[in-house]
């Protein structure tokens, strides 16, 4: 009963967080549905109506719906008298899950796009919680010719999503001059605005996406390399073991950030090369733990039995080793995720990672340096969120080690 | 195995590591797109000039030969010429290296002092609740990214209270005065030291609780020695041994942390030099910096192992 109250409260908060953006959510769903209908009904290629900058709204809409359905389902389950498998020990994991949700649903949580610039003179360096005004320009009807109603609704919802008719400025001192062509609404800059008049809150929320996404991809890459190298070193012959372990030692002895910095200087900065580099410099710890565990496991009877049955090495790794490696892999991957997020932030902080205008926590900190003396909030909020993620990861690792 | 052989073996083990480092750096510079001549010349320069420059840098010769030339020049201390500053890379690095050592040394000192006193503080707290709060606080501080700590220190103590200068190593016109340098040193050193100190304290703490289980501590306790004496005479010396090797590893982390700290505080050291070199596309300087940083880390690990062998004779026997 207590849980269902909690979940109901959660649902209320969930709906409360999103009610203001309900028109955008509806527009995303309309856009997604009409896109599918258009490609199906007219049998054109999907690329005809494809707009690459609205797909994030579609994804957010799907996850938003999914999140709502999930909470409702859990409440329903509770009322049915079944237990919800929810452990409070997983608090840090829950926090990270919420952050991941925020990352995907970023367009619905932010008052304005991350790169949308307000009026440069009036919205520059406004403090946290200050108010501003949004101006919606009502688009002139330009008599769209020969468009079906489906096409028209698709175009209309896309225009709404991309905020083409919206601009913002600081709260005006005189009365708002509403004309027939404009409509005013108020906006609150929760985390203030930066030195060129962008909303810091929106940028931090969108930065979650970049920072966590890159961390996740790099961790997956490191895991792949680490497991393969560790398995090869531990399971096959001694010579390969020696070579691979010397290589691991060598890679560990070079301070990876210097290496990454040097390679980034040659390769140029792109998200793909950043992910590849972070995976290539992060697999050593995983490889070592996997090797130690594989050395222990290979002496076990069930591996011997599998070998007697002429199972291939790949099958042994997949069916017999990996299930036993899972607990330590989870811990190692969590550790690696933390260091990948931190490495991305450090690189972006040096101006070598994610390039502006794309927002990531690291490059927001980097850009804050020039106007830090007049706006502490520019440096505080992105770093605080980064710190919160790292702290949550540390607690998760602590619990994970205790369980493993 | 005697101490001499242990030291010799440890030094010999470092040689292939340094060799591998030099090799990696070489192949990085040659295999990655964007050669030196592209950085020096504009695309409109005719091919003949480009070829001549390539010949001058020795880039037209076979890769293995280039590798040999690079090896022999690196081991004789010649890291090439900087493209942007028109000076030998070794000289430029030699000029700023002491500044980095100063910063890293100050940070290491602060880290050890803070770490030991924090560990002692958790040891002496009587109440369970205080101990728990302290342990959690240490974990939280340890997880903080050092550059964010730096930004917050900068905002509070430099821009807010005006206690410390926000950048550079000297005030203008006061180059070389020791109090002035120390004044500038406080914030960067704290930035690098605070998260690391929390990590050290956590590590020490777990060591201390392991040592507390030992029979000699029980003996000291049953003799009625005061807590302070037990801590300083029996617990700390035994708990601190692994710290020496941790500090060896820490040199690498500190160097990485210093990279960011130096940029944040415009401290004229290796980190700032590296970043400046990258912005200027000064490839020989970038490679030189990477090489020096790698060598420092390898040497740090080696020194820590050797020091450990001096302190703890058990290590000399085992593998």
PDB file of C-alpha atoms in Angstrom, chain A residues 203-372:
ATOM      1  CA  UNK A 203      21.871  23.318 -21.925  1.00  0.00           C
ATOM      2  CA  UNK A 204      22.567  21.276 -18.818  1.00  0.00           C
ATOM      3  CA  UNK A 205      19.626  18.978 -19.547  1.00  0.00           C
ATOM      4  CA  UNK A 206      20.696  18.501 -23.145  1.00  0.00           C
ATOM      5  CA  UNK A 207      24.290  18.074 -21.976  1.00  0.00           C
ATOM      6  CA  UNK A 208      23.165  15.069 -19.932  1.00  0.00           C
ATOM      7  CA  UNK A 209      22.473  13.372 -23.205  1.00  0.00           C
ATOM      8  CA  UNK A 210      25.907  14.012 -24.683  1.00  0.00           C
ATOM      9  CA  UNK A 211      27.891  13.257 -21.546  1.00  0.00           C
ATOM     10  CA  UNK A 212      26.059  10.088 -20.548  1.00  0.00           C
ATOM     11  CA  UNK A 213      25.720   8.908 -24.143  1.00  0.00           C
ATOM     12  CA  UNK A 214      29.416   9.191 -24.848  1.00  0.00           C
ATOM     13  CA  UNK A 215      30.221   7.571 -21.508  1.00  0.00           C
ATOM     14  CA  UNK A 216      27.900   4.673 -22.315  1.00  0.00           C
ATOM     15  CA  UNK A 217      29.250   4.108 -25.839  1.00  0.00           C
ATOM     16  CA  UNK A 218      32.863   4.291 -24.645  1.00  0.00           C
ATOM     17  CA  UNK A 219      32.116   1.848 -21.835  1.00  0.00           C
ATOM     18  CA  UNK A 220      30.540  -0.634 -24.230  1.00  0.00           C
ATOM     19  CA  UNK A 221      33.607  -0.340 -26.473  1.00  0.00           C
ATOM     20  CA  UNK A 222      35.995  -0.844 -23.556  1.00  0.00           C
ATOM     21  CA  UNK A 223      33.975  -3.817 -22.331  1.00  0.00           C
ATOM     22  CA  UNK A 224      34.171  -5.493 -25.740  1.00  0.00           C
ATOM     23  CA  UNK A 225      37.920  -5.010 -26.031  1.00  0.00           C
ATOM     24  CA  UNK A 226      38.551  -5.818 -22.379  1.00  0.00           C
ATOM     25  CA  UNK A 227      36.567  -9.064 -22.348  1.00  0.00           C
ATOM     26  CA  UNK A 228      38.128 -10.289 -25.569  1.00  0.00           C
ATOM     27  CA  UNK A 229      41.681  -9.435 -24.522  1.00  0.00           C
ATOM     28  CA  UNK A 230      41.153 -10.827 -21.028  1.00  0.00           C
ATOM     29  CA  UNK A 231      39.662 -14.049 -22.358  1.00  0.00           C
ATOM     30  CA  UNK A 232      42.416 -14.515 -24.950  1.00  0.00           C
ATOM     31  CA  UNK A 233      45.086 -13.878 -22.336  1.00  0.00           C
ATOM     32  CA  UNK A 234      43.568 -16.127 -19.714  1.00  0.00           C
ATOM     33  CA  UNK A 235      42.270 -18.968 -21.839  1.00  0.00           C
ATOM     34  CA  UNK A 236      44.697 -19.504 -24.729  1.00  0.00           C
ATOM     35  CA  UNK A 237      48.410 -20.156 -24.591  1.00  0.00           C
ATOM     36  CA  UNK A 238      51.072 -18.637 -22.372  1.00  0.00           C
ATOM     37  CA  UNK A 239      52.900 -16.724 -25.107  1.00  0.00           C
ATOM     38  CA  UNK A 240      49.812 -14.757 -26.099  1.00  0.00           C
ATOM     39  CA  UNK A 241      49.099 -14.174 -22.411  1.00  0.00           C
ATOM     40  CA  UNK A 242      52.534 -12.642 -21.888  1.00  0.00           C
ATOM     41  CA  UNK A 243      52.278 -10.433 -24.959  1.00  0.00           C
ATOM     42  CA  UNK A 244      48.794  -9.189 -24.141  1.00  0.00           C
ATOM     43  CA  UNK A 245      49.593  -8.528 -20.504  1.00  0.00           C
ATOM     44  CA  UNK A 246      52.775  -6.605 -21.420  1.00  0.00           C
ATOM     45  CA  UNK A 247      50.641  -4.536 -23.787  1.00  0.00           C
ATOM     46  CA  UNK A 248      48.161  -3.907 -20.982  1.00  0.00           C
ATOM     47  CA  UNK A 249      50.969  -2.821 -18.674  1.00  0.00           C
ATOM     48  CA  UNK A 250      52.307  -0.516 -21.355  1.00  0.00           C
ATOM     49  CA  UNK A 251      48.918   1.062 -21.944  1.00  0.00           C
ATOM     50  CA  UNK A 252      48.400   1.462 -18.208  1.00  0.00           C
ATOM     51  CA  UNK A 253      51.747   3.164 -17.782  1.00  0.00           C
ATOM     52  CA  UNK A 254      50.998   5.919 -20.270  1.00  0.00           C
ATOM     53  CA  UNK A 255      48.757   8.572 -18.752  1.00  0.00           C
ATOM     54  CA  UNK A 256      45.754   8.048 -20.988  1.00  0.00           C
ATOM     55  CA  UNK A 257      44.601  11.636 -21.038  1.00  0.00           C
ATOM     56  CA  UNK A 258      47.896  12.747 -22.588  1.00  0.00           C
ATOM     57  CA  UNK A 259      47.551  10.027 -25.203  1.00  0.00           C
ATOM     58  CA  UNK A 260      43.958  10.946 -25.974  1.00  0.00           C
ATOM     59  CA  UNK A 261      44.842  14.623 -26.098  1.00  0.00           C
ATOM     60  CA  UNK A 262      47.707  13.921 -28.500  1.00  0.00           C
ATOM     61  CA  UNK A 263      45.605  11.734 -30.789  1.00  0.00           C
ATOM     62  CA  UNK A 264      42.697  14.174 -30.729  1.00  0.00           C
ATOM     63  CA  UNK A 265      45.096  16.849 -31.865  1.00  0.00           C
ATOM     64  CA  UNK A 266      45.923  14.779 -34.941  1.00  0.00           C
ATOM     65  CA  UNK A 267      42.515  13.304 -35.689  1.00  0.00           C
ATOM     66  CA  UNK A 268      40.475  16.386 -35.050  1.00  0.00           C
ATOM     67  CA  UNK A 269      37.570  16.485 -32.674  1.00  0.00           C
ATOM     68  CA  UNK A 270      34.480  14.532 -33.529  1.00  0.00           C
ATOM     69  CA  UNK A 271      32.118  12.531 -31.353  1.00  0.00           C
ATOM     70  CA  UNK A 272      32.987   9.271 -33.127  1.00  0.00           C
ATOM     71  CA  UNK A 273      36.730   9.656 -32.705  1.00  0.00           C
ATOM     72  CA  UNK A 274      36.180  10.654 -29.071  1.00  0.00           C
ATOM     73  CA  UNK A 275      34.196   7.468 -28.395  1.00  0.00           C
ATOM     74  CA  UNK A 276      36.738   5.274 -30.188  1.00  0.00           C
ATOM     75  CA  UNK A 277      39.647   6.841 -28.322  1.00  0.00           C
ATOM     76  CA  UNK A 278      37.983   6.583 -24.938  1.00  0.00           C
ATOM     77  CA  UNK A 279      37.235   2.911 -25.575  1.00  0.00           C
ATOM     78  CA  UNK A 280      40.786   2.273 -26.753  1.00  0.00           C
ATOM     79  CA  UNK A 281      42.254   3.809 -23.604  1.00  0.00           C
ATOM     80  CA  UNK A 282      39.812   2.335 -21.102  1.00  0.00           C
ATOM     81  CA  UNK A 283      39.901  -1.425 -21.550  1.00  0.00           C
ATOM     82  CA  UNK A 284      42.970  -2.282 -19.444  1.00  0.00           C
ATOM     83  CA  UNK A 285      41.341  -2.577 -16.046  1.00  0.00           C
ATOM     84  CA  UNK A 286      38.540  -4.713 -17.440  1.00  0.00           C
ATOM     85  CA  UNK A 287      41.016  -6.958 -19.285  1.00  0.00           C
ATOM     86  CA  UNK A 288      42.992  -7.553 -16.105  1.00  0.00           C
ATOM     87  CA  UNK A 289      39.996  -8.471 -13.973  1.00  0.00           C
ATOM     88  CA  UNK A 290      38.578 -10.685 -16.711  1.00  0.00           C
ATOM     89  CA  UNK A 291      41.896 -12.476 -17.139  1.00  0.00           C
ATOM     90  CA  UNK A 292      42.219 -13.212 -13.409  1.00  0.00           C
ATOM     91  CA  UNK A 293      38.662 -14.531 -13.306  1.00  0.00           C
ATOM     92  CA  UNK A 294      39.125 -16.607 -16.477  1.00  0.00           C
ATOM     93  CA  UNK A 295      42.305 -18.141 -15.033  1.00  0.00           C
ATOM     94  CA  UNK A 296      40.285 -19.193 -12.008  1.00  0.00           C
ATOM     95  CA  UNK A 297      37.306 -20.438 -14.013  1.00  0.00           C
ATOM     96  CA  UNK A 298      39.224 -22.509 -16.547  1.00  0.00           C
ATOM     97  CA  UNK A 299      40.210 -24.985 -13.870  1.00  0.00           C
ATOM     98  CA  UNK A 300      36.576 -25.601 -12.958  1.00  0.00           C
ATOM     99  CA  UNK A 301      34.909 -28.910 -13.851  1.00  0.00           C
ATOM    100  CA  UNK A 302      32.151 -27.446 -15.963  1.00  0.00           C
ATOM    101  CA  UNK A 303      34.660 -25.799 -18.282  1.00  0.00           C
ATOM    102  CA  UNK A 304      36.553 -29.073 -18.505  1.00  0.00           C
ATOM    103  CA  UNK A 305      33.308 -30.829 -19.358  1.00  0.00           C
ATOM    104  CA  UNK A 306      32.557 -28.249 -22.052  1.00  0.00           C
ATOM    105  CA  UNK A 307      36.017 -28.743 -23.501  1.00  0.00           C
ATOM    106  CA  UNK A 308      35.608 -32.504 -23.510  1.00  0.00           C
ATOM    107  CA  UNK A 309      32.425 -31.999 -25.505  1.00  0.00           C
ATOM    108  CA  UNK A 310      34.514 -30.111 -28.079  1.00  0.00           C
ATOM    109  CA  UNK A 311      32.821 -26.819 -27.521  1.00  0.00           C
ATOM    110  CA  UNK A 312      34.544 -24.019 -29.409  1.00  0.00           C
ATOM    111  CA  UNK A 313      36.345 -21.281 -27.520  1.00  0.00           C
ATOM    112  CA  UNK A 314      33.711 -18.774 -28.517  1.00  0.00           C
ATOM    113  CA  UNK A 315      30.929 -20.975 -27.163  1.00  0.00           C
ATOM    114  CA  UNK A 316      32.771 -21.512 -23.911  1.00  0.00           C
ATOM    115  CA  UNK A 317      33.186 -17.776 -23.517  1.00  0.00           C
ATOM    116  CA  UNK A 318      29.569 -17.054 -24.373  1.00  0.00           C
ATOM    117  CA  UNK A 319      27.777 -19.861 -22.563  1.00  0.00           C
ATOM    118  CA  UNK A 320      30.010 -20.779 -19.671  1.00  0.00           C
ATOM    119  CA  UNK A 321      32.344 -17.923 -18.876  1.00  0.00           C
ATOM    120  CA  UNK A 322      30.194 -14.831 -19.372  1.00  0.00           C
ATOM    121  CA  UNK A 323      27.412 -15.809 -16.940  1.00  0.00           C
ATOM    122  CA  UNK A 324      30.076 -16.299 -14.288  1.00  0.00           C
ATOM    123  CA  UNK A 325      31.887 -13.115 -15.239  1.00  0.00           C
ATOM    124  CA  UNK A 326      28.719 -11.035 -14.998  1.00  0.00           C
ATOM    125  CA  UNK A 327      29.020  -9.775 -11.398  1.00  0.00           C
ATOM    126  CA  UNK A 328      32.597  -8.538 -11.787  1.00  0.00           C
ATOM    127  CA  UNK A 329      31.849  -7.168 -15.236  1.00  0.00           C
ATOM    128  CA  UNK A 330      29.018  -5.066 -13.853  1.00  0.00           C
ATOM    129  CA  UNK A 331      31.332  -3.556 -11.256  1.00  0.00           C
ATOM    130  CA  UNK A 332      34.166  -3.036 -13.748  1.00  0.00           C
ATOM    131  CA  UNK A 333      31.810  -1.470 -16.287  1.00  0.00           C
ATOM    132  CA  UNK A 334      30.378   0.894 -13.682  1.00  0.00           C
ATOM    133  CA  UNK A 335      33.896   2.004 -12.760  1.00  0.00           C
ATOM    134  CA  UNK A 336      34.779   2.426 -16.412  1.00  0.00           C
ATOM    135  CA  UNK A 337      31.592   4.375 -17.088  1.00  0.00           C
ATOM    136  CA  UNK A 338      32.575   6.825 -14.379  1.00  0.00           C
ATOM    137  CA  UNK A 339      36.048   7.342 -15.725  1.00  0.00           C
ATOM    138  CA  UNK A 340      34.780   7.657 -19.308  1.00  0.00           C
ATOM    139  CA  UNK A 341      32.305  10.362 -18.295  1.00  0.00           C
ATOM    140  CA  UNK A 342      35.056  12.125 -16.378  1.00  0.00           C
ATOM    141  CA  UNK A 343      37.509  11.790 -19.273  1.00  0.00           C
ATOM    142  CA  UNK A 344      34.983  13.242 -21.715  1.00  0.00           C
ATOM    143  CA  UNK A 345      34.321  16.117 -19.350  1.00  0.00           C
ATOM    144  CA  UNK A 346      38.046  16.792 -18.854  1.00  0.00           C
ATOM    145  CA  UNK A 347      38.703  16.715 -22.578  1.00  0.00           C
ATOM    146  CA  UNK A 348      35.795  19.014 -23.324  1.00  0.00           C
ATOM    147  CA  UNK A 349      36.960  21.231 -20.496  1.00  0.00           C
ATOM    148  CA  UNK A 350      40.300  21.584 -22.291  1.00  0.00           C
ATOM    149  CA  UNK A 351      38.387  22.429 -25.468  1.00  0.00           C
ATOM    150  CA  UNK A 352      39.411  19.179 -27.151  1.00  0.00           C
ATOM    151  CA  UNK A 353      36.268  17.126 -26.749  1.00  0.00           C
ATOM    152  CA  UNK A 354      32.761  18.068 -27.766  1.00  0.00           C
ATOM    153  CA  UNK A 355      32.871  21.258 -29.767  1.00  0.00           C
ATOM    154  CA  UNK A 356      30.464  24.108 -29.163  1.00  0.00           C
ATOM    155  CA  UNK A 357      27.639  24.850 -29.843  1.00  0.00           C
ATOM    156  CA  UNK A 358      26.744  21.286 -28.826  1.00  0.00           C
ATOM    157  CA  UNK A 359      26.366  21.343 -25.071  1.00  0.00           C
ATOM    158  CA  UNK A 360      28.159  18.863 -22.846  1.00  0.00           C
ATOM    159  CA  UNK A 361      28.899  19.420 -19.168  1.00  0.00           C
ATOM    160  CA  UNK A 362      32.619  19.618 -19.832  1.00  0.00           C
ATOM    161  CA  UNK A 363      32.480  22.208 -22.574  1.00  0.00           C
ATOM    162  CA  UNK A 364      29.931  24.264 -20.647  1.00  0.00           C
ATOM    163  CA  UNK A 365      32.499  24.483 -17.861  1.00  0.00           C
ATOM    164  CA  UNK A 366      35.144  25.406 -20.404  1.00  0.00           C
ATOM    165  CA  UNK A 367      32.984  28.165 -21.850  1.00  0.00           C
ATOM    166  CA  UNK A 368      32.079  29.394 -18.394  1.00  0.00           C
ATOM    167  CA  UNK A 369      35.708  30.242 -17.626  1.00  0.00           C
ATOM    168  CA  UNK A 370      35.683  33.521 -19.505  1.00  0.00           C
ATOM    169  CA  UNK A 371      32.710  34.930 -17.594  1.00  0.00           C
ATOM    170  CA  UNK A 372      33.042  33.104 -14.309  1.00  0.00           C
TER     171      UNK A 372
END
